[in-house]
Coordinates of C-alpha atoms in Angstrom, one line a residue:
E1 CA 9.8 -25.2 54.2
D2 CA 13.3 -24.0 55.3
L3 CA 15.3 -26.3 53.0
M4 CA 12.9 -28.7 51.8
T5 CA 9.2 -30.2 51.5
L6 CA 8.4 -31.8 55.4
T7 CA 8.9 -35.1 54.3
R8 CA 12.5 -34.0 52.6
L9 CA 13.2 -32.9 56.0
V10 CA 12.5 -35.9 57.9
S11 CA 14.3 -37.9 55.3
A12 CA 17.3 -36.7 57.1
F13 CA 16.4 -38.7 60.2
A14 CA 18.3 -41.8 60.8
G15 CA 16.2 -45.2 59.7
V16 CA 14.5 -42.8 57.4
S17 CA 15.1 -42.7 53.5
S18 CA 12.9 -40.5 50.5
N19 CA 13.5 -40.4 46.6
F20 CA 13.1 -36.6 45.3
G21 CA 11.0 -37.8 42.2
N22 CA 8.7 -39.3 44.7
N23 CA 8.3 -38.0 47.9
A24 CA 7.9 -41.3 49.4
I25 CA 9.0 -42.3 52.8
V26 CA 10.9 -45.6 53.4
V27 CA 10.9 -46.0 57.4
R28 CA 13.6 -48.7 58.1
G29 CA 13.2 -50.4 54.5
N30 CA 9.5 -50.6 55.0
S31 CA 6.8 -49.5 52.8
P32 CA 6.3 -45.9 52.0
Q33 CA 2.0 -47.8 52.2
S34 CA 2.8 -48.7 56.3
L35 CA 3.3 -45.4 57.3
Q36 CA 0.5 -43.1 59.2
W37 CA 0.0 -39.7 58.9
K38 CA -1.9 -37.7 61.4
L39 CA -3.4 -34.1 61.8
E40 CA -4.5 -32.6 65.3
G41 CA -4.3 -36.1 66.5
V42 CA -6.6 -37.4 63.5
E43 CA -5.5 -39.8 60.9
I44 CA -5.9 -37.9 57.6
S45 CA -5.5 -39.1 54.4
N46 CA -1.4 -39.2 52.7
P47 CA -1.5 -34.9 52.3
N48 CA 0.8 -34.5 49.8
H49 CA 0.2 -32.9 46.3
F50 CA -0.9 -36.0 43.8
A51 CA -0.2 -38.8 46.5
D52 CA -0.6 -42.2 45.6
L53 CA 0.9 -41.9 41.7
A54 CA 4.4 -41.9 41.3
A55 CA 4.5 -44.0 44.9
F56 CA 1.4 -45.5 47.4
G57 CA 2.7 -43.3 50.5
G58 CA 4.4 -40.5 48.4
G59 CA 3.3 -37.8 46.2
G60 CA 4.7 -34.4 45.1
I61 CA 5.1 -31.6 47.7
T62 CA 3.3 -31.7 50.9
A63 CA -0.1 -29.3 51.2
L64 CA 1.1 -28.4 55.2
S65 CA 3.0 -25.2 55.1
A66 CA 5.7 -25.4 57.5
Q67 CA 4.5 -21.8 58.4
L68 CA 1.5 -23.4 60.1
L69 CA 3.4 -26.4 62.1
A70 CA 3.8 -26.2 65.7
N71 CA 5.6 -29.4 67.9
S72 CA 5.1 -32.8 66.0
D73 CA 6.2 -35.7 66.4
F74 CA 7.5 -38.6 64.4
F75 CA 8.2 -41.9 65.2
S76 CA 9.9 -44.8 63.7
G77 CA 9.0 -47.9 65.4
A78 CA 7.7 -48.7 68.6
M79 CA 5.2 -46.7 69.1
P80 CA 2.8 -45.7 71.9
A81 CA -0.5 -47.6 72.8
E82 CA -2.5 -44.6 71.7
Y83 CA -1.1 -45.2 68.1
S84 CA -2.9 -47.4 65.7
N85 CA -3.1 -48.8 62.3
A86 CA 0.4 -48.3 61.8
L87 CA 3.1 -50.5 60.8
S88 CA 6.6 -48.8 60.3
G89 CA 6.2 -45.1 61.7
V90 CA 3.3 -42.4 62.6
F91 CA 4.0 -38.5 61.5
D92 CA 2.0 -36.8 64.1
I93 CA 1.2 -33.5 62.9
Y94 CA 0.1 -30.5 64.9
M95 CA -0.2 -26.7 63.4
R96 CA -0.5 -23.9 66.1
S97 CA -2.2 -21.8 67.2
G98 CA -2.4 -18.4 65.4
N99 CA -0.8 -14.9 67.4
N100 CA -4.1 -13.6 69.4
Q101 CA -2.3 -10.4 70.1
K102 CA -1.4 -8.7 66.8
H103 CA -2.0 -10.0 63.2
E104 CA 0.8 -10.8 61.1
H105 CA 0.8 -11.5 57.1
T106 CA 2.9 -12.8 55.0
F107 CA 2.6 -13.0 51.0
Q108 CA 5.5 -15.4 49.3
I109 CA 6.3 -15.1 45.1
G110 CA 8.2 -17.7 43.3
A111 CA 9.1 -19.5 40.6
I112 CA 6.6 -22.4 41.2
G113 CA 3.6 -20.0 42.2
I114 CA 2.5 -17.9 45.7
D115 CA 1.8 -18.2 49.1
A116 CA 0.4 -16.2 51.5
A117 CA 0.1 -16.3 54.9
S118 CA -2.4 -14.7 57.6
E119 CA -3.1 -14.8 61.9
G120 CA -4.5 -13.4 64.4
P121 CA -6.8 -12.2 66.8
F122 CA -11.1 -12.4 65.6
K123 CA -11.2 -9.5 68.2
N124 CA -9.4 -7.5 70.3
N125 CA -8.3 -8.2 74.3
S126 CA -9.7 -11.6 73.3
N127 CA -7.4 -15.6 73.4
S128 CA -9.2 -16.6 70.3
S129 CA -7.0 -16.1 67.4
Y130 CA -7.4 -17.4 63.6
L131 CA -4.0 -19.3 61.3
L132 CA -4.3 -19.9 57.8
N133 CA -2.2 -20.7 54.7
Y134 CA -3.0 -20.7 50.7
R135 CA -0.6 -21.9 48.1
Y136 CA -1.2 -21.9 44.7
S137 CA 1.6 -23.6 42.0
T138 CA 2.3 -24.4 38.6
L139 CA 5.4 -26.2 37.6
G140 CA 4.9 -24.0 34.0
L141 CA 8.1 -22.2 34.4
L142 CA 10.1 -24.9 35.0
A143 CA 9.1 -26.9 32.7
P144 CA 12.4 -27.0 31.1
L145 CA 14.0 -28.4 34.1
L146 CA 11.5 -31.2 34.2
P147 CA 10.5 -34.4 32.9
E148 CA 7.9 -33.9 29.9
E149 CA 5.1 -34.8 31.7
A150 CA 5.8 -32.1 34.6
A151 CA 4.8 -29.5 31.8
G152 CA 1.1 -30.0 32.4
T153 CA 1.1 -29.5 36.3
T154 CA -1.1 -27.3 38.5
Y155 CA -1.7 -27.3 42.3
Q156 CA -3.2 -25.6 45.5
D157 CA -3.4 -25.8 49.4
L158 CA -5.7 -24.3 51.9
S159 CA -4.6 -25.5 55.7
F160 CA -6.6 -23.7 59.1
K161 CA -6.6 -23.4 62.4
L162 CA -9.5 -21.3 64.6
N163 CA -8.9 -21.5 68.3
F164 CA -11.5 -20.1 71.2
P165 CA -10.3 -20.5 74.5
T166 CA -12.9 -19.7 77.5
R167 CA -13.0 -19.5 81.3
R168 CA -14.7 -22.5 82.1
N169 CA -15.6 -25.1 79.0
G170 CA -12.0 -25.9 78.0
T171 CA -11.2 -24.9 74.9
F172 CA -12.5 -25.7 71.2
S173 CA -10.4 -25.8 67.8
L174 CA -11.8 -25.8 64.0
W175 CA -9.0 -26.7 61.8
G176 CA -8.8 -28.2 57.9
I177 CA -6.4 -29.0 55.1
G178 CA -7.8 -29.1 51.5
L179 CA -5.8 -29.6 48.4
L180 CA -6.7 -29.8 44.8
D181 CA -4.3 -31.0 42.3
H182 CA -4.5 -31.0 38.6
S183 CA -2.1 -32.5 35.7
D184 CA -2.2 -34.0 32.1
D185 CA -0.4 -35.7 29.5
T186 CA -0.4 -35.7 25.8
A187 CA -0.1 -38.2 23.0
K188 CA 2.6 -37.3 20.4
Q189 CA 0.6 -36.4 17.3
N190 CA 3.7 -38.2 15.1
I191 CA 4.1 -41.5 15.2
A192 CA 7.7 -42.0 13.9
D193 CA 8.4 -39.9 17.7
W194 CA 6.4 -43.3 19.5
K195 CA 9.7 -44.9 21.2
Y196 CA 7.2 -45.9 25.0
D197 CA 3.9 -47.2 25.0
T198 CA 3.0 -43.5 27.1
D199 CA 4.3 -41.6 23.9
K200 CA 0.8 -42.4 22.4
D201 CA -1.3 -42.1 25.7
N202 CA -3.5 -39.3 26.6
Q203 CA -3.9 -39.0 30.2
D204 CA -5.9 -36.6 32.6
V205 CA -5.1 -36.4 36.7
N206 CA -7.3 -34.7 39.0
Q207 CA -7.3 -34.9 42.9
Y208 CA -8.3 -33.7 45.7
I209 CA -7.8 -34.8 49.6
G210 CA -9.0 -32.7 52.1
A211 CA -10.1 -33.0 55.9
L212 CA -12.3 -31.1 58.6
G213 CA -12.0 -31.4 62.3
L214 CA -13.4 -30.1 65.7
S215 CA -11.7 -30.7 68.7
H216 CA -12.1 -30.0 72.5
K217 CA -10.0 -29.9 75.1
I218 CA -11.7 -29.3 78.7
L219 CA -9.6 -29.5 82.2
F220 CA -11.6 -31.5 85.3
N221 CA -8.5 -30.0 87.4
H222 CA -5.5 -30.0 88.1
K223 CA -4.9 -33.6 87.3
Q224 CA -7.3 -34.7 84.9
Y225 CA -8.6 -33.4 80.9
L226 CA -10.9 -34.6 78.4
K227 CA -9.8 -34.4 74.6
T228 CA -12.5 -35.3 72.5
T229 CA -12.6 -34.5 68.5
I230 CA -14.9 -34.8 65.5
A231 CA -13.5 -34.7 62.1
A232 CA -14.3 -35.7 58.4
R233 CA -11.6 -36.3 56.2
T234 CA -12.0 -37.4 52.3
N235 CA -10.1 -38.2 49.4
G236 CA -10.6 -38.5 45.9
I237 CA -8.8 -39.3 42.2
D238 CA -10.1 -39.0 38.7
L239 CA -7.9 -40.5 36.5
H240 CA -8.4 -41.2 32.1
T241 CA -6.1 -42.9 30.4
E242 CA -6.0 -43.3 26.4
S243 CA -4.0 -44.9 23.8
L244 CA -3.7 -44.2 20.2
D245 CA -3.8 -46.5 17.9
S246 CA -1.7 -46.3 13.9
T247 CA -4.4 -44.2 12.4
L248 CA -4.5 -42.0 15.6
T249 CA -7.9 -43.2 17.4
A250 CA -8.2 -43.2 20.7
S251 CA -9.1 -46.1 22.4
P252 CA -9.7 -46.2 26.6
K253 CA -6.4 -47.4 28.5
D254 CA -7.9 -47.7 32.1
V255 CA -9.7 -45.6 34.8
I256 CA -9.3 -44.9 38.4
K257 CA -12.8 -42.9 39.9
N258 CA -12.2 -43.9 43.6
Q259 CA -13.6 -41.5 46.1
N260 CA -13.0 -41.9 49.9
Y261 CA -14.9 -40.1 52.6
S262 CA -15.0 -40.5 56.6
L263 CA -16.5 -39.8 59.9
I264 CA -14.3 -39.6 62.6
L265 CA -14.9 -39.9 66.7
S266 CA -11.7 -39.6 68.6
S267 CA -11.4 -39.2 72.9
F268 CA -9.2 -39.7 75.5
L269 CA -8.6 -39.2 79.2
N270 CA -5.7 -38.3 80.5
T271 CA -5.3 -38.8 84.1
K272 CA -2.6 -37.7 86.6
M273 CA -2.7 -41.0 88.9
N274 CA -0.2 -39.1 91.4
A275 CA 3.3 -38.3 90.9
W276 CA 4.5 -41.0 89.6
H277 CA 2.0 -42.5 87.0
T278 CA -0.1 -40.8 84.2
N279 CA -3.0 -42.6 82.6
R280 CA -4.4 -42.0 79.1
S281 CA -6.8 -44.7 77.9
G282 CA -9.4 -43.6 74.6
I283 CA -11.3 -44.8 71.3
V284 CA -11.1 -44.0 68.3
I285 CA -14.2 -44.6 65.7
T286 CA -14.3 -44.4 62.0
S287 CA -16.5 -45.0 59.7
L288 CA -15.2 -45.8 56.0
N289 CA -17.7 -44.9 53.2
Y290 CA -15.8 -45.6 49.1
R291 CA -17.0 -45.5 46.0
M292 CA -14.8 -47.1 44.0
N293 CA -14.0 -48.3 40.3
L294 CA -11.2 -49.2 39.1
K295 CA -11.2 -50.6 35.2
K296 CA -8.3 -51.8 32.8
A297 CA -7.9 -52.6 29.1
E298 CA -7.6 -56.0 28.6
G299 CA -4.3 -56.1 25.8
N300 CA -3.6 -53.4 23.3
G301 CA -7.3 -52.0 22.4
G302 CA -9.3 -54.3 24.4
L303 CA -12.4 -53.5 25.9
L304 CA -12.1 -52.2 29.9
R305 CA -12.8 -54.9 32.4
D306 CA -13.6 -54.1 35.7
L307 CA -11.0 -55.4 38.7
V308 CA -12.9 -53.5 41.8
N309 CA -16.4 -51.6 41.5
E310 CA -18.0 -50.8 44.9
N311 CA -19.6 -48.6 47.2
G312 CA -19.9 -49.1 50.8
G313 CA -19.1 -48.6 54.1
S314 CA -17.2 -50.4 56.8
F315 CA -16.1 -49.4 60.5
L316 CA -12.4 -49.7 62.0
V317 CA -13.3 -49.2 65.8
S318 CA -10.0 -49.1 68.1
A319 CA -9.0 -48.4 71.8
F320 CA -6.2 -48.1 74.2
T321 CA -4.8 -47.4 77.6
N322 CA -1.8 -46.1 78.3
S323 CA 0.3 -45.0 81.5
M324 CA 3.1 -43.7 81.9
L325 CA 5.2 -44.7 85.1
N326 CA 8.2 -42.8 87.1
I327 CA 10.1 -46.5 88.9
N328 CA 12.2 -43.9 90.2
D329 CA 14.5 -40.9 89.9
R330 CA 16.0 -42.9 86.9
I331 CA 13.8 -45.4 85.7
K332 CA 10.7 -44.5 83.4
L333 CA 8.1 -47.2 82.1
N334 CA 5.5 -46.4 79.4
A335 CA 3.2 -49.8 79.4
G336 CA -0.1 -49.6 77.7
V337 CA -2.2 -51.8 74.8
T338 CA -4.5 -51.2 72.0
S339 CA -6.6 -53.3 70.4
Q340 CA -8.6 -52.8 66.4
W341 CA -11.7 -54.3 65.2
F342 CA -12.2 -53.9 61.0
S343 CA -16.3 -54.4 60.6
L344 CA -16.0 -55.8 56.8
N345 CA -14.8 -59.1 57.7
D346 CA -14.9 -58.9 61.4
T347 CA -11.1 -59.1 62.4
Y348 CA -9.5 -58.2 65.0
T349 CA -6.4 -57.6 66.9
I350 CA -5.0 -56.7 70.6
E351 CA -1.6 -55.5 70.4
P352 CA 0.7 -55.1 73.9
R353 CA 3.2 -52.0 73.7
V354 CA 5.9 -51.3 76.2
G355 CA 8.8 -49.6 76.5
I356 CA 11.4 -48.3 79.8
K357 CA 14.3 -46.1 79.5
C358 CA 17.3 -46.1 82.5
Q359 CA 18.8 -42.7 82.8
Y360 CA 21.4 -44.4 84.7
S361 CA 24.0 -40.8 84.4
P362 CA 23.4 -37.4 84.0
K363 CA 24.3 -37.7 80.5
Q364 CA 23.4 -41.0 79.5
A365 CA 20.6 -43.5 79.1
L366 CA 19.8 -46.8 77.9
S367 CA 15.9 -47.7 76.2
F368 CA 14.3 -50.5 75.4
A369 CA 11.0 -50.9 73.5
Y370 CA 8.9 -53.5 72.5
G371 CA 5.4 -53.2 70.5
L372 CA 2.7 -55.8 68.5
H373 CA 1.6 -53.2 65.3
S374 CA -0.7 -53.8 62.7
R375 CA -2.4 -51.9 59.4
L376 CA -5.2 -52.1 57.1
E377 CA -4.5 -52.4 53.2
R378 CA -5.6 -49.7 50.9
L379 CA -9.4 -51.0 50.4
N380 CA -9.0 -51.2 47.0
Y381 CA -7.6 -54.3 47.9
Y382 CA -10.4 -56.3 49.9
F383 CA -12.6 -55.8 46.8
I384 CA -10.8 -57.0 44.0
T385 CA -13.1 -59.4 41.7
D386 CA -12.7 -62.1 39.3
K387 CA -13.8 -62.1 35.8
Q388 CA -16.7 -64.2 36.9
G389 CA -17.8 -61.0 39.5
N390 CA -16.4 -62.7 42.7
F391 CA -14.9 -60.9 45.3
V392 CA -11.6 -62.9 46.1
N393 CA -10.2 -60.9 49.0
N394 CA -13.0 -59.7 51.1
D395 CA -11.3 -61.8 54.2
L396 CA -7.9 -60.3 54.1
G397 CA -6.9 -59.4 57.7
F398 CA -4.6 -57.1 59.4
S399 CA -0.5 -56.8 57.9
R400 CA 1.3 -57.5 61.5
V401 CA 4.4 -56.5 63.0
H402 CA 6.7 -57.0 66.1
H403 CA 8.8 -54.2 67.0
L404 CA 12.1 -54.3 68.9
V405 CA 14.1 -51.8 69.8
L406 CA 17.4 -50.9 71.7
G407 CA 18.4 -47.5 72.2
Y408 CA 21.7 -45.5 73.7
D409 CA 21.4 -41.7 74.4
L410 CA 24.5 -39.5 75.7
N411 CA 24.2 -35.9 75.9
I412 CA 27.7 -34.7 75.3
S413 CA 27.0 -31.5 75.7
E414 CA 24.3 -29.1 76.2
F415 CA 24.4 -28.5 72.3
L416 CA 25.7 -32.1 71.1
H417 CA 23.9 -35.1 71.1
L418 CA 24.3 -38.7 70.1
K419 CA 22.1 -41.7 69.9
I420 CA 22.1 -45.0 68.5
E421 CA 19.1 -47.4 68.1
S422 CA 19.2 -50.8 67.0
Y423 CA 16.2 -52.4 65.7
Y424 CA 14.7 -55.7 64.8
Q425 CA 10.9 -55.7 63.2
H426 CA 9.2 -59.0 62.2
L427 CA 6.2 -58.6 59.8
F428 CA 3.8 -61.5 59.3
G429 CA 0.5 -61.6 58.2
L430 CA 1.2 -60.0 54.6
P431 CA -0.8 -60.1 51.8
V432 CA 0.8 -62.3 49.5
E433 CA 0.1 -64.9 46.1
A434 CA -0.5 -68.5 46.6
N435 CA 2.6 -70.0 44.1
S436 CA 4.2 -66.5 43.5
T437 CA 7.3 -64.5 44.2
F438 CA 4.3 -61.3 44.9
S439 CA 3.6 -59.8 48.2
L440 CA 1.9 -56.4 49.1
I441 CA 5.2 -55.0 50.8
N442 CA 6.8 -54.3 48.0
Q443 CA 4.1 -52.6 45.7
Q444 CA 5.2 -49.6 44.8
N445 CA 2.2 -47.8 42.3
D446 CA 0.6 -50.2 40.8
W447 CA -3.4 -49.4 41.2
F448 CA -4.3 -52.5 39.0
V449 CA -3.5 -55.5 40.7
D450 CA -5.8 -58.2 40.2
K451 CA -4.2 -60.6 42.5
Q452 CA -6.6 -63.4 44.9
L453 CA -4.3 -63.1 48.1
T454 CA -3.9 -64.7 51.1
N455 CA -2.1 -63.4 55.0
E456 CA 0.6 -66.2 54.7
G457 CA 3.2 -63.7 53.9
T458 CA 6.8 -62.7 56.7
G459 CA 9.1 -60.1 56.4
R460 CA 11.9 -59.1 59.0
N461 CA 13.8 -55.9 58.9
Y462 CA 17.1 -55.1 61.0
G463 CA 19.7 -52.8 61.5
I464 CA 21.5 -50.1 63.6
D465 CA 20.9 -46.1 63.5
I466 CA 23.3 -43.1 63.9
T467 CA 22.3 -39.7 64.6
F468 CA 24.8 -37.5 66.1
E469 CA 23.5 -33.6 66.2
K470 CA 25.0 -30.4 67.2
Y471 CA 21.3 -28.0 68.1
M472 CA 21.5 -24.2 66.7
S473 CA 24.1 -22.3 68.9
Q474 CA 27.0 -19.7 67.8
G475 CA 24.5 -18.8 64.9
Y476 CA 24.4 -22.9 63.4
Y477 CA 24.1 -26.1 63.3
Y478 CA 24.2 -29.3 62.1
L479 CA 23.0 -33.4 62.0
V480 CA 24.5 -36.2 61.0
T481 CA 23.0 -39.1 60.2
A482 CA 23.9 -43.1 58.7
S483 CA 21.4 -46.3 59.0
V484 CA 22.8 -49.6 58.2
F485 CA 19.8 -52.1 57.7
N486 CA 18.4 -55.0 55.9
S487 CA 14.7 -55.4 54.8
E488 CA 13.8 -59.1 53.9
Y489 CA 10.4 -60.2 52.7
K490 CA 9.2 -64.6 51.9
A491 CA 6.4 -64.8 50.0
A492 CA 4.3 -67.8 48.9
D493 CA 7.5 -69.9 47.5
K494 CA 8.9 -69.6 51.7
L495 CA 12.1 -68.1 50.1
W496 CA 13.6 -65.1 51.7
R497 CA 14.1 -62.4 49.4
N498 CA 15.3 -58.6 49.1
T499 CA 12.2 -56.4 49.7
R500 CA 11.7 -53.5 47.0
F501 CA 13.3 -50.9 50.0
N502 CA 15.7 -52.6 51.0
R503 CA 18.4 -49.9 50.2
N504 CA 21.0 -51.2 52.6
Y505 CA 22.3 -48.1 54.0
A506 CA 21.6 -43.9 54.1
L507 CA 24.1 -41.3 54.6
N508 CA 22.7 -37.6 55.4
F509 CA 25.0 -34.7 56.4
L510 CA 22.9 -31.2 57.1
V511 CA 24.6 -28.2 57.9
G512 CA 23.0 -24.8 57.8
K513 CA 25.0 -21.0 59.3
K514 CA 23.8 -17.8 60.1
W515 CA 25.0 -14.3 59.7
L516 CA 23.7 -10.9 61.8
L517 CA 24.6 -8.5 59.7
G518 CA 24.6 -4.5 59.3
K519 CA 25.5 -2.1 62.4
D520 CA 21.9 -3.2 64.4
K521 CA 22.4 -6.5 63.1
R522 CA 18.9 -6.8 61.8
K523 CA 19.6 -7.9 58.4
V524 CA 20.2 -12.1 58.3
L525 CA 22.2 -14.1 56.0
G526 CA 21.1 -17.8 56.0
A527 CA 22.7 -21.0 54.0
N528 CA 21.5 -25.0 54.6
V529 CA 23.2 -27.6 52.1
R530 CA 22.2 -31.5 52.9
F531 CA 23.8 -34.1 51.2
S532 CA 22.6 -37.5 51.0
L533 CA 24.1 -41.2 50.2
Q534 CA 22.0 -44.0 50.2
G535 CA 21.4 -47.6 48.7
G536 CA 19.0 -48.3 45.3
D537 CA 15.6 -50.1 45.7
H538 CA 15.9 -53.7 44.7
Y539 CA 14.2 -54.6 41.9
S540 CA 13.7 -58.0 39.7
P541 CA 15.9 -58.7 36.3
V542 CA 14.5 -58.0 32.9
D543 CA 13.7 -60.8 30.5
V544 CA 14.8 -59.3 27.9
M545 CA 13.9 -62.1 25.3
Q546 CA 10.3 -62.3 27.2
S547 CA 10.4 -58.5 26.5
I548 CA 11.3 -58.9 23.4
T549 CA 8.4 -61.1 22.0
Q550 CA 5.8 -59.2 24.0
L551 CA 6.7 -55.8 23.0
D552 CA 6.7 -54.7 26.7
V553 CA 9.1 -55.1 29.9
V554 CA 8.6 -59.2 31.4
F555 CA 10.4 -58.8 34.1
N556 CA 12.1 -62.6 35.1
E557 CA 10.0 -62.9 38.7
N558 CA 11.6 -65.7 39.7
L559 CA 14.8 -64.0 40.6
A560 CA 12.4 -61.2 42.4
F561 CA 14.1 -58.1 43.7
S562 CA 17.6 -60.0 43.3
K563 CA 18.9 -56.9 41.6
Q564 CA 19.7 -53.6 42.8
F565 CA 20.1 -49.7 41.5
E566 CA 23.1 -48.1 41.8
P567 CA 23.5 -45.9 45.1
S568 CA 22.4 -42.5 44.7
F569 CA 24.0 -39.2 45.6
T570 CA 22.0 -35.8 46.1
S571 CA 22.0 -32.7 47.5
H572 CA 20.2 -29.7 48.7
F573 CA 20.8 -25.9 49.1
T574 CA 19.3 -22.8 50.2
A575 CA 20.6 -19.2 50.9
S576 CA 18.6 -16.7 52.3
Y577 CA 19.2 -12.8 52.8
R578 CA 16.7 -11.1 55.2
I579 CA 15.6 -7.6 56.5
N580 CA 14.3 -7.0 59.2
K581 CA 12.5 -3.8 59.5
K582 CA 10.1 -1.8 61.8
N583 CA 6.6 -3.2 61.5
T584 CA 8.0 -5.5 58.4
A585 CA 10.6 -8.1 56.9
H586 CA 12.0 -8.6 53.2
E587 CA 13.1 -11.9 52.7
F588 CA 14.4 -12.8 48.7
A589 CA 15.8 -16.6 48.9
L590 CA 16.8 -19.0 46.1
K591 CA 16.4 -23.1 46.7
I592 CA 17.5 -25.4 45.0
I593 CA 16.4 -28.8 45.1
N594 CA 19.1 -31.3 43.6
L595 CA 21.9 -29.4 43.2
T596 CA 24.3 -31.9 41.8
Q597 CA 21.7 -32.6 39.2
Y598 CA 21.4 -36.6 40.2
K599 CA 19.7 -38.4 37.5
E600 CA 17.0 -41.0 39.5
I601 CA 16.3 -44.5 37.7
A602 CA 12.2 -44.6 37.3
G603 CA 12.1 -48.0 36.4
F604 CA 12.1 -49.2 32.7
K605 CA 10.2 -48.8 29.2
F606 CA 10.1 -50.9 26.1
N607 CA 11.7 -48.7 23.9
H608 CA 9.8 -49.7 20.4
Q609 CA 12.2 -48.2 18.3
T610 CA 15.4 -50.0 19.3
Q611 CA 13.1 -53.3 20.6
M612 CA 15.2 -53.2 23.9
V613 CA 14.2 -52.2 27.6
D614 CA 15.7 -48.7 28.0
T615 CA 16.1 -47.6 31.9
I616 CA 14.4 -44.3 32.8
R617 CA 16.2 -41.8 34.4
D618 CA 14.3 -38.7 36.1
P619 CA 16.3 -35.2 35.3
I620 CA 14.6 -33.3 38.2
F621 CA 16.3 -29.9 38.8
I622 CA 14.4 -27.6 40.9
P623 CA 15.8 -23.4 41.8
N624 CA 13.0 -21.7 43.2
F625 CA 14.2 -18.3 43.3
S626 CA 11.2 -16.5 45.8
Y627 CA 10.8 -13.4 47.6
K628 CA 8.4 -12.6 50.6
I629 CA 7.7 -10.0 53.2
D630 CA 6.4 -10.1 57.2
F631 CA 4.0 -7.0 57.8

């Protein structure tokens, strides 16, 4: 977490953008919920605190501390065959094994909470090790700098990995992650202060996410190994909102009580057939168990109606085979196929994938990749009921996309690298509503969708991503990325429109520098800064007259997503001073999110005092001064 959370770091990559208010990752104009998160090779729930509230696929800070991470991969399109159930990309995260030689501990305290980590061997002269990290945070100290609703926010998380190598039976690892979140908001008791509907709402939110896995890797010989993981994952949200009337009497407004829990078996066999051919084939079986209840009041003070009320289970099964072929010294081919089957409605996919890279000179390479990809929608959409209690979306299939990517790589020198990628994505099978401009591709954070959907929508994303980077040398690094793209969709009305996430362009510049100080060079001063400029989200224009008539924000959906918010310019800054001693190290750091205090647009609200619609901006500014000791 040198400068940002993992999400904010990834959002500096070409083709990726993210709002700091909701932490949602937009990959090449796709919806954030079309990204898959994996931990130790297994798909997990969105690992963000306060996940899926401000935006599906987003949240607050990530629950994974950067102190735990090993090399991880982020794919922004045309993923290899071993990756299934992802449309836009995959964030494939691995935790490192702990130090098996000596014990090391870290404790950090700052304005947003505490962070403690420990690692080491279980016993001397043993290769086994442990690694764990715990964080507890409260935003109470920063309440004056944050939106009002952030004042009652607390969260905590725990991550760990236990590693047990054996002489003959392979390596076992037990790993896990868990988080707990709470937030609340209290209605204003003076009716004269009620400007927006949310001013008269009481809301209480509790969330949890967890994953626990046992992985085993065994080498049969120098050419073949088997890796198998048995894991369980869960997530849940308990949200209650009630609204006060003019007598300060509270009535239920909406309820979300969702619990999802899955058991996962993942196994693959990696075989080096010969010097030029390596194959990896495997299977993933996931049980999808759920208890879902979504209720919403019909009108102000109306009775709560069940939109979704379902307990049960289904299966998602995927299998793949993938081969890496070294055709010659210059050409490498990656080809495979994956398939998915969803037991709820007996739908399946067969998805070919191919990638080729030609290293036509020592410093230059061309690449091409194609992939057909698919992803299930959020489970609650499949169990939406009408007023008679009938399921209307049980037969909803996978959303799918064809990815085409053409890339060019140039290693200018040992420390300078240029990468250019152009791409085209054709999305199809997107859930849309008949006789409407509605498509799930634009969903941001509406839990209470009650529409009957069909897989008749399409979409297209195309653009160019450019990355120019200098790796760390001579004490400094920098990264420049630029993306120009277009993202459109076609709903049931058969007209091409902008998607919500069609930001058109994103520019990022990161630079960092370290100075070694003192006679023995054991003191380190570091500074990092990031600047970002990106186009705004698209939105549907507000129908002012209808909003005034209905005393609520009403959008003109005939002109869906025809307007665009202004561009945003943001910056983040980190400065640190580290003192290294023989057995300890001390670090003082100042990390500032949104240094320029840009007020991000968070949507619209109807102002009952002025009888007009207001544009809402979140003045998020987070300075975090911290002290850390390693010993």
